[in-house]
Short mmCIF file of C-alpha atoms in Angstrom, two decimals:
data_model
loop_
_atom_site.label_atom_id
_atom_site.label_comp_id
_atom_site.label_asym_id
_atom_site.label_seq_id
_atom_site.Cartn_x
_atom_site.Cartn_y
_atom_site.Cartn_z
CA MET A 1 -22.97 3.07 -4.96
CA ALA A 2 -21.19 3.62 -8.30
CA LEU A 3 -17.41 3.53 -8.18
CA LEU A 4 -17.22 6.81 -10.14
CA ASP A 5 -19.36 8.59 -7.51
CA LEU A 6 -17.10 7.24 -4.77
CA PHE A 7 -14.08 8.52 -6.71
CA VAL A 8 -15.54 12.06 -6.67
CA VAL A 9 -16.27 11.80 -2.93
CA ALA A 10 -12.70 10.66 -2.26
CA LEU A 11 -11.16 13.37 -4.45
CA MET A 12 -12.47 16.38 -2.48
CA PRO A 13 -10.39 15.90 0.73
CA VAL A 14 -7.21 15.34 -1.30
CA LEU A 15 -7.83 18.58 -3.20
CA LYS A 16 -8.06 20.47 0.11
CA VAL A 17 -4.64 19.21 1.16
CA LEU A 18 -3.19 20.09 -2.23
CA LEU A 19 -4.56 23.64 -2.04
CA ILE A 20 -3.01 24.28 1.40
CA THR A 21 0.25 22.71 0.23
CA ALA A 22 0.29 24.97 -2.83
CA LEU A 23 -0.22 27.98 -0.56
CA GLY A 24 2.79 26.92 1.50
CA SER A 25 4.90 26.70 -1.65
CA LEU A 26 3.71 30.16 -2.73
CA LEU A 27 4.63 31.67 0.64
CA ALA A 28 8.12 30.18 0.41
CA ILE A 29 9.19 31.50 -3.00
CA ALA A 30 11.93 34.12 -2.90
CA ARG A 31 9.71 36.93 -4.14
CA VAL A 32 7.25 36.45 -1.24
CA ASP A 33 9.62 34.97 1.38
CA ILE A 34 7.08 34.63 4.21
CA LEU A 35 7.96 30.98 4.83
CA GLY A 36 11.68 31.24 4.24
CA GLU A 37 14.20 28.84 5.72
CA GLU A 38 14.47 30.63 9.08
CA ALA A 39 10.69 31.03 9.36
CA ARG A 40 10.20 27.32 8.69
CA LYS A 41 12.69 26.39 11.41
CA TYR A 42 10.92 28.51 14.01
CA LEU A 43 7.51 27.23 12.91
CA ASN A 44 8.82 23.66 13.04
CA ASN A 45 9.87 24.14 16.66
CA ILE A 46 6.46 25.58 17.57
CA VAL A 47 4.71 22.63 15.89
CA PHE A 48 7.01 20.14 17.63
CA PHE A 49 6.83 21.58 21.14
CA VAL A 50 3.36 23.21 21.23
CA PHE A 51 0.87 22.52 18.43
CA SER A 52 1.29 18.75 17.99
CA PRO A 53 1.22 17.87 21.72
CA ALA A 54 -1.83 20.11 22.21
CA LEU A 55 -3.64 18.47 19.28
CA VAL A 56 -2.91 14.93 20.45
CA PHE A 57 -3.90 15.71 24.05
CA SER A 58 -7.17 17.48 23.20
CA CYS A 59 -8.28 14.85 20.67
CA LEU A 60 -7.63 11.94 23.00
CA ALA A 61 -9.08 13.56 26.11
CA LYS A 62 -12.34 14.25 24.25
CA SER A 63 -12.75 10.98 22.39
CA ILE A 64 -11.14 8.18 24.43
CA THR A 65 -12.99 6.31 27.17
CA TYR A 66 -12.73 2.80 28.55
CA LYS A 67 -15.69 1.78 26.40
CA SER A 68 -14.20 3.18 23.19
CA MET A 69 -10.81 1.63 23.95
CA ALA A 70 -12.45 -1.77 24.34
CA SER A 71 -14.15 -1.51 20.93
CA LEU A 72 -11.19 0.09 19.12
CA TRP A 73 -8.41 -2.11 20.48
CA PHE A 74 -7.44 -3.36 17.02
CA MET A 75 -6.51 0.10 15.70
CA PRO A 76 -3.24 0.44 17.67
CA CYS A 77 -2.31 -3.06 16.47
CA ASN A 78 -3.22 -2.11 12.89
CA ILE A 79 -1.05 1.02 12.97
CA LEU A 80 1.79 -0.98 14.52
CA LEU A 81 1.47 -3.45 11.63
CA THR A 82 1.80 -0.58 9.13
CA PHE A 83 5.10 0.38 10.80
CA ILE A 84 6.37 -3.21 10.98
CA VAL A 85 5.39 -4.15 7.42
CA GLY A 86 6.62 -0.78 6.09
CA SER A 87 9.95 -1.20 7.88
CA ALA A 88 10.39 -4.69 6.45
CA LEU A 89 9.57 -3.46 2.94
CA GLY A 90 11.87 -0.47 3.44
CA TRP A 91 14.70 -2.78 4.48
CA LEU A 92 14.16 -4.87 1.35
CA LEU A 93 14.15 -1.67 -0.71
CA ILE A 94 17.48 -0.63 0.79
CA ARG A 95 18.96 -4.03 -0.01
CA PHE A 96 17.79 -4.15 -3.62
CA SER A 97 18.14 -0.47 -4.57
CA ARG A 98 21.57 -0.10 -2.91
CA ALA A 99 20.46 3.15 -1.28
CA PRO A 100 23.36 5.31 -0.09
CA ASP A 101 24.23 4.97 3.59
CA HIS A 102 23.14 8.49 4.49
CA LEU A 103 19.62 7.85 3.08
CA ARG A 104 18.88 4.57 4.81
CA GLY A 105 17.26 6.08 7.89
CA LEU A 106 15.14 8.39 5.73
CA VAL A 107 14.04 5.51 3.49
CA LEU A 108 13.07 3.39 6.49
CA GLY A 109 11.13 6.28 8.01
CA CYS A 110 9.26 7.10 4.80
CA CYS A 111 8.31 3.44 4.26
CA ALA A 112 7.28 2.84 7.89
CA ALA A 113 5.50 6.03 8.99
CA GLY A 114 2.34 7.06 7.18
CA ASN A 115 0.46 10.31 7.72
CA GLN A 116 -1.82 8.65 10.26
CA GLY A 117 -3.20 11.82 11.82
CA ASN A 118 -3.32 14.90 9.64
CA MET A 119 -4.66 13.26 6.50
CA LEU A 120 -7.36 11.34 8.35
CA LEU A 121 -8.49 14.43 10.27
CA ILE A 122 -8.96 16.14 6.91
CA ILE A 123 -10.28 13.20 4.87
CA ILE A 124 -12.80 11.64 7.26
CA PRO A 125 -14.91 14.75 8.05
CA ALA A 126 -14.84 15.76 4.38
CA VAL A 127 -16.01 12.30 3.27
CA CYS A 128 -18.78 12.32 5.89
CA ARG A 129 -20.08 15.72 4.76
CA GLU A 130 -19.83 14.93 1.06
CA LYS A 131 -23.14 14.28 -0.68
CA GLY A 132 -23.47 10.61 -1.53
CA SER A 133 -21.20 9.37 1.26
CA PRO A 134 -21.73 5.63 1.95
CA PHE A 135 -21.40 6.09 5.73
CA GLY A 136 -24.91 7.31 6.53
CA ASP A 137 -25.91 10.32 8.62
CA PRO A 138 -23.27 13.08 8.30
CA GLU A 139 -23.41 14.09 12.00
CA SER A 140 -23.06 10.55 13.31
CA CYS A 141 -20.40 9.78 10.71
CA ASN A 142 -18.43 12.88 11.67
CA THR A 143 -18.61 12.14 15.41
CA HIS A 144 -17.43 8.55 15.07
CA GLY A 145 -14.97 9.44 12.33
CA MET A 146 -13.27 12.08 14.49
CA THR A 147 -12.91 9.51 17.28
CA PHE A 148 -11.22 7.10 14.87
CA ALA A 149 -9.03 9.83 13.38
CA SER A 150 -8.06 11.19 16.82
CA LEU A 151 -7.01 7.77 18.06
CA SER A 152 -5.09 7.19 14.83
CA LEU A 153 -3.37 10.55 15.24
CA ALA A 154 -2.34 9.81 18.82
CA ILE A 155 -1.14 6.25 18.23
CA GLY A 156 0.65 7.26 15.03
CA ALA A 157 2.37 10.10 16.89
CA ILE A 158 3.56 7.73 19.62
CA TYR A 159 5.05 5.31 17.06
CA LEU A 160 6.50 8.12 14.92
CA TRP A 161 8.22 10.00 17.73
CA SER A 162 9.33 6.81 19.49
CA TYR A 163 10.63 4.93 16.43
CA VAL A 164 11.29 7.17 13.42
CA TYR A 165 12.42 10.12 15.54
CA ASN A 166 15.01 8.00 17.34
CA ILE A 167 16.22 6.45 14.10
CA MET A 168 16.79 9.93 12.69
CA ARG A 169 18.41 11.02 15.96
CA ILE A 170 20.78 8.07 15.88
CA SER A 171 21.42 8.80 12.22
CA SER A 172 22.42 12.41 12.83
CA SER A 173 24.54 11.61 15.90
CA ARG A 174 26.41 8.81 14.12
CA ASN A 175 27.13 11.16 11.25
CA SER A 176 28.26 13.97 13.53
CA GLN A 177 30.84 11.62 15.03
CA GLY A 178 31.90 10.46 11.56
CA SER A 179 31.45 6.78 12.41
CA GLU A 180 30.62 4.30 9.68
CA PRO A 181 29.64 0.73 10.48
CA ASP A 182 31.44 -1.86 8.42
CA VAL A 183 28.61 -4.39 8.51
CA SER A 184 26.23 -4.22 5.55
CA MET A 185 22.79 -3.73 7.08
CA PRO A 186 19.93 -1.22 7.18
CA CYS A 187 21.71 1.11 9.53
CA VAL A 188 20.99 4.81 9.36
CA HIS A 189 23.26 7.70 8.54
CA SER A 190 22.82 11.26 7.43
CA VAL A 191 24.82 13.71 5.42
CA GLY A 192 26.78 15.99 7.73
CA GLU A 193 26.73 19.67 7.25
CA ASN A 194 28.51 22.57 8.94
CA ARG A 195 26.33 24.36 11.43
CA ASN A 196 26.86 27.74 12.95
CA PRO A 197 26.76 28.11 16.78
CA SER A 198 23.17 29.36 16.80
CA GLU A 199 21.99 26.25 14.97
CA ILE A 200 23.95 24.01 17.35
CA GLN A 201 22.34 25.83 20.24
CA LYS A 202 18.88 25.10 18.81
CA LEU A 203 19.63 21.42 18.41
CA GLU A 204 20.61 21.17 22.07
CA LEU A 205 16.87 21.16 22.80
CA LEU A 206 16.95 17.63 21.37
CA PRO A 207 19.84 15.94 23.24
CA LEU A 208 21.84 13.40 21.34
CA GLN A 209 23.20 10.39 23.14
CA GLN A 210 26.83 9.56 22.60
CA PHE A 211 27.52 6.01 21.59
CA SER A 212 30.16 3.88 20.09
CA SER A 213 30.19 1.74 17.01
CA VAL A 214 28.06 -1.35 16.51
CA GLU A 215 30.94 -3.68 17.11
CA ASP A 216 31.28 -2.41 20.71
CA HIS A 217 27.82 -3.72 21.53
CA VAL A 218 27.18 -6.83 19.43
CA GLU A 219 29.08 -9.99 18.72
CA VAL A 220 28.09 -11.91 15.60
CA ASP A 221 29.05 -15.40 14.56
CA VAL A 222 30.20 -15.52 10.97
CA SER A 223 31.02 -18.38 8.67
CA THR A 224 34.01 -18.18 6.42
CA TYR A 225 33.92 -19.50 2.89
CA GLU A 226 37.00 -19.24 0.70
CA GLY A 227 38.35 -16.47 2.88
CA THR A 228 35.27 -14.22 2.57
CA GLN A 229 33.23 -13.50 5.69
CA LYS A 230 29.48 -13.65 5.28
CA VAL A 231 27.03 -12.46 7.94
CA LEU A 232 23.68 -14.25 7.92
CA VAL A 233 20.56 -12.13 7.32
CA PRO A 234 18.97 -12.93 10.75
CA ALA A 235 22.21 -11.86 12.43
CA LYS A 236 22.13 -8.57 10.52
CA ILE A 237 18.58 -7.93 11.69
CA MET A 238 19.56 -8.65 15.29
CA ILE A 239 22.52 -6.29 14.98
CA PHE A 240 20.24 -3.54 13.69
CA LEU A 241 17.60 -4.05 16.41
CA ARG A 242 20.21 -4.13 19.17
CA MET A 243 21.92 -1.06 17.74
CA VAL A 244 18.63 0.88 17.87
CA TRP A 245 17.74 -0.39 21.34
CA THR A 246 21.11 0.29 22.96
CA ASN A 247 21.24 3.82 21.55
CA ILE A 248 17.76 5.02 22.46
CA ASN A 249 17.86 7.90 24.89
CA PRO A 250 14.90 7.62 27.33
CA ARG A 251 14.59 11.42 27.43
CA THR A 252 14.08 11.61 23.67
CA LEU A 253 11.87 8.51 23.58
CA PHE A 254 9.14 10.63 25.18
CA ALA A 255 8.82 13.41 22.65
CA PRO A 256 6.32 16.21 23.40
CA SER A 257 3.60 14.56 21.27
CA THR A 258 4.09 11.27 23.13
CA ILE A 259 3.76 13.04 26.47
CA GLY A 260 0.61 14.78 25.20
CA ALA A 261 -0.82 11.40 24.18
CA ILE A 262 -0.10 9.89 27.60
CA ILE A 263 -1.77 12.80 29.39
CA GLY A 264 -4.73 12.63 26.99
CA PHE A 265 -5.18 8.91 27.70
CA ILE A 266 -5.05 9.54 31.44
CA VAL A 267 -7.60 12.36 31.31
CA GLY A 268 -9.93 10.49 28.94
CA THR A 269 -9.95 7.21 30.87
CA THR A 270 -9.99 8.59 34.43
CA PRO A 271 -13.64 9.49 35.28
CA PRO A 272 -12.88 12.27 37.82
CA LEU A 273 -10.41 13.98 35.49
CA ARG A 274 -12.70 13.57 32.50
CA LYS A 275 -15.65 15.01 34.42
CA ALA A 276 -13.52 17.98 35.48
CA THR A 277 -12.15 18.86 32.03
CA VAL A 278 -14.43 17.51 29.28
CA GLY A 279 -17.72 19.20 28.47
CA ASP A 280 -19.06 22.75 28.54
CA SER A 281 -20.15 22.40 32.17
CA ALA A 282 -16.81 21.02 33.38
CA PRO A 283 -15.06 23.35 35.85
CA LEU A 284 -11.72 23.04 34.03
CA HIS A 285 -13.10 22.96 30.49
CA VAL A 286 -11.11 26.11 29.70
CA VAL A 287 -7.90 24.03 29.87
CA LEU A 288 -9.12 21.60 27.24
CA ASP A 289 -10.58 24.40 25.12
CA SER A 290 -7.23 26.20 25.16
CA ALA A 291 -5.42 23.01 24.15
CA SER A 292 -7.90 22.48 21.31
CA LEU A 293 -7.38 26.05 20.14
CA LEU A 294 -3.63 25.50 19.98
CA GLY A 295 -4.00 22.04 18.43
CA ASN A 296 -6.17 23.35 15.61
CA ALA A 297 -3.10 25.18 14.30
CA ALA A 298 -1.05 21.97 13.95
CA ILE A 299 -2.53 20.56 10.74
CA PRO A 300 -2.49 23.76 8.64
CA SER A 301 0.99 24.64 9.97
CA VAL A 302 2.47 21.24 9.09
CA THR A 303 0.76 21.31 5.68
CA LEU A 304 2.11 24.80 4.94
CA ILE A 305 5.60 23.69 6.00
CA LEU A 306 5.29 20.69 3.71
CA GLY A 307 4.38 22.94 0.78
CA ALA A 308 7.31 25.24 1.54
CA ASN A 309 9.72 22.31 1.77
CA LEU A 310 8.54 20.93 -1.56
CA LEU A 311 10.23 23.87 -3.29
CA ARG A 312 13.56 22.38 -2.33
CA GLY A 313 12.48 19.16 -3.98
CA LEU A 314 11.93 21.00 -7.26
CA LYS A 315 15.62 21.91 -7.27
CA GLY A 316 16.54 18.25 -7.18
CA SER A 317 19.14 16.38 -5.12
CA SER A 318 21.56 13.47 -5.32
CA ILE A 319 18.87 10.90 -4.52
CA HIS A 320 18.66 8.12 -7.10
CA PRO A 321 15.37 7.55 -9.00
CA PRO A 322 15.19 3.83 -8.03
CA VAL A 323 14.96 4.86 -4.37
CA ILE A 324 12.06 7.25 -5.06
CA ILE A 325 10.29 4.68 -7.25
CA GLY A 326 10.79 2.04 -4.56
CA ILE A 327 9.26 4.24 -1.85
CA LEU A 328 6.29 4.98 -4.12
CA ALA A 329 5.83 1.27 -4.78
CA VAL A 330 6.01 0.42 -1.07
CA ARG A 331 3.58 3.11 0.08
CA TYR A 332 1.05 3.02 -2.77
CA ILE A 333 1.12 -0.58 -4.03
CA ALA A 334 2.59 -3.09 -1.57
CA LEU A 335 1.28 -1.63 1.70
CA PRO A 336 -2.36 -1.10 0.54
CA LEU A 337 -2.53 -4.61 -0.94
CA LEU A 338 -1.12 -6.17 2.23
CA GLY A 339 -3.40 -3.93 4.28
CA MET A 340 -6.48 -5.26 2.50
CA MET A 341 -5.39 -8.81 3.34
CA ILE A 342 -4.75 -7.92 7.00
CA VAL A 343 -7.95 -5.97 7.61
CA ARG A 344 -10.22 -8.32 5.69
CA GLY A 345 -8.62 -11.22 7.53
CA ALA A 346 -9.26 -9.50 10.87
CA VAL A 347 -12.90 -8.92 9.90
CA TYR A 348 -13.25 -12.57 8.88
CA LEU A 349 -11.82 -13.71 12.23
CA GLY A 350 -14.14 -11.40 14.15
CA LEU A 351 -11.35 -9.18 15.48
CA VAL A 352 -12.82 -6.03 13.91
CA GLN A 353 -16.36 -4.74 14.36
CA SER A 354 -18.65 -4.57 11.34
CA ASP A 355 -18.80 -0.75 11.26
CA PRO A 356 -18.03 0.23 7.62
CA LEU A 357 -16.47 3.56 8.63
CA TYR A 358 -14.14 1.85 11.12
CA GLN A 359 -13.05 -0.68 8.48
CA PHE A 360 -12.53 2.15 5.98
CA VAL A 361 -10.20 3.96 8.39
CA LEU A 362 -8.23 0.76 9.08
CA LEU A 363 -7.79 0.16 5.34
CA LEU A 364 -6.87 3.78 4.67
CA GLN A 365 -4.07 3.65 7.25
CA PHE A 366 -2.13 1.40 4.86
CA ALA A 367 -2.50 3.73 1.85
CA LEU A 368 -1.40 7.07 3.29
CA PRO A 369 1.65 9.06 2.11
CA PRO A 370 4.68 9.41 4.41
CA ALA A 371 4.19 11.36 7.62
CA MET A 372 4.66 15.11 7.20
CA ASN A 373 6.54 15.21 10.49
CA ILE A 374 9.42 13.31 8.89
CA GLY A 375 10.27 16.64 7.26
CA THR A 376 10.05 18.28 10.68
CA ILE A 377 12.46 15.71 12.11
CA THR A 378 15.01 16.20 9.33
CA GLN A 379 14.94 19.95 9.90
CA LEU A 380 15.28 19.55 13.66
CA PHE A 381 18.48 17.56 13.14
CA GLY A 382 19.65 19.38 10.00
CA ALA A 383 20.12 16.11 8.10
CA VAL A 384 19.06 14.99 4.58
CA GLU A 385 16.63 17.89 4.24
CA ALA A 386 17.01 18.22 0.45
CA GLU A 387 16.55 14.48 -0.07
CA CYS A 388 13.49 14.47 2.18
CA SER A 389 12.01 17.35 0.18
CA VAL A 390 12.40 15.40 -3.07
CA ILE A 391 10.79 12.29 -1.58
CA MET A 392 7.91 14.30 -0.13
CA LEU A 393 7.41 16.10 -3.43
CA TRP A 394 6.98 12.91 -5.41
CA THR A 395 5.04 10.98 -2.76
CA TYR A 396 2.47 13.75 -2.25
CA VAL A 397 2.13 14.45 -5.97
CA VAL A 398 1.42 10.77 -6.60
CA ALA A 399 -0.82 10.65 -3.48
CA ALA A 400 -3.26 13.01 -5.20
CA VAL A 401 -4.12 10.15 -7.55
CA SER A 402 -3.22 7.10 -5.47
CA LEU A 403 -5.05 8.11 -2.30
CA THR A 404 -8.15 9.03 -4.28
CA LEU A 405 -8.19 5.67 -6.08
CA TRP A 406 -7.57 3.62 -2.95
CA SER A 407 -10.18 5.61 -0.97
CA ALA A 408 -12.78 4.97 -3.64
CA LEU A 409 -11.92 1.26 -3.73
CA PHE A 410 -12.01 0.96 0.06
CA MET A 411 -15.39 2.68 0.27
CA TRP A 412 -16.70 0.30 -2.36
CA LEU A 413 -15.36 -2.71 -0.41
CA VAL A 414 -16.95 -1.75 2.93
CA SER A 415 -20.23 -0.30 1.62
#
């Protein structure tokens, strides 16, 4: 199939996201003021506690079985690799760009967490229905594609709310206590801001664990040379990992979306529960139908919130251009290139089935823009919201071109 035709096929889903994002921006302007700051906060809470868990649960319960898990086992590993490689590249970016302390957690999150769920749930069905799609019958393509996208959504949500969410939580709690580590490493901070009592009351829904400085938990051997202490790079990494581990609150590790994913896995892989809830003839199918109805609101809600938040990015912030350029380079150049090597290597070793659509989804997971829920997390904690808006503005503007080009190339590779 001609590369130009594939480019047109790949462009349509991206345009849909851009249109919904533009609507969110329109609803947030002062003259309209439907998605103002207060409205976004309330909608964020609904997405966090209701829509996202319902979406993850319903998608997994419908699509996951023991048989599908056996054939799709590489996808959780692939998504984990996107987080690991992205975190490593983000750490290098922090080192070379000299990102300010309060942005380090945000930079790590944007480099590590891609939009594994929402974008795929929009892109895959649209690609399958598009005339000239290289993935065969539209119905079969859509059925299998939704299974892949649903699993990607659930696994991505688990990693996002277990890893990035806790990094941002640690960031905001460290800042609220005014503590600053004196070891140069990719630790995470956030800009403090005065909150009124009502805002503090809202944040109590997400408990923050009290903790002391890094030096209370970790001892590091250092070598002295001409009176200057130098900490080895491996020691810095160990300090960072131990800092994150010792400050993870088990209650916040299991965010609502993670709990929804666990319940979805249990229902999907337990035959009696699956028989009772999945299917039109199931006695409890109304439960799953209700969850699906709620979950369907998650993607448009998050996309509208993203569009509304992008207005703040237009006003600018103190974030330095090298940081933005570095994030763009990590997400749209380094990660896709490394992803091609990883996925093609897995196919060569026989770890991945020969299904072209499955390989396309695995490749696409490395080329996605940062997760929209990073903006939700920053608003939940009231930290680095303006900086996050600027990063999201530029990453999603560039994604309109980058994601289209990479999608066309990936379809050409697997077809």
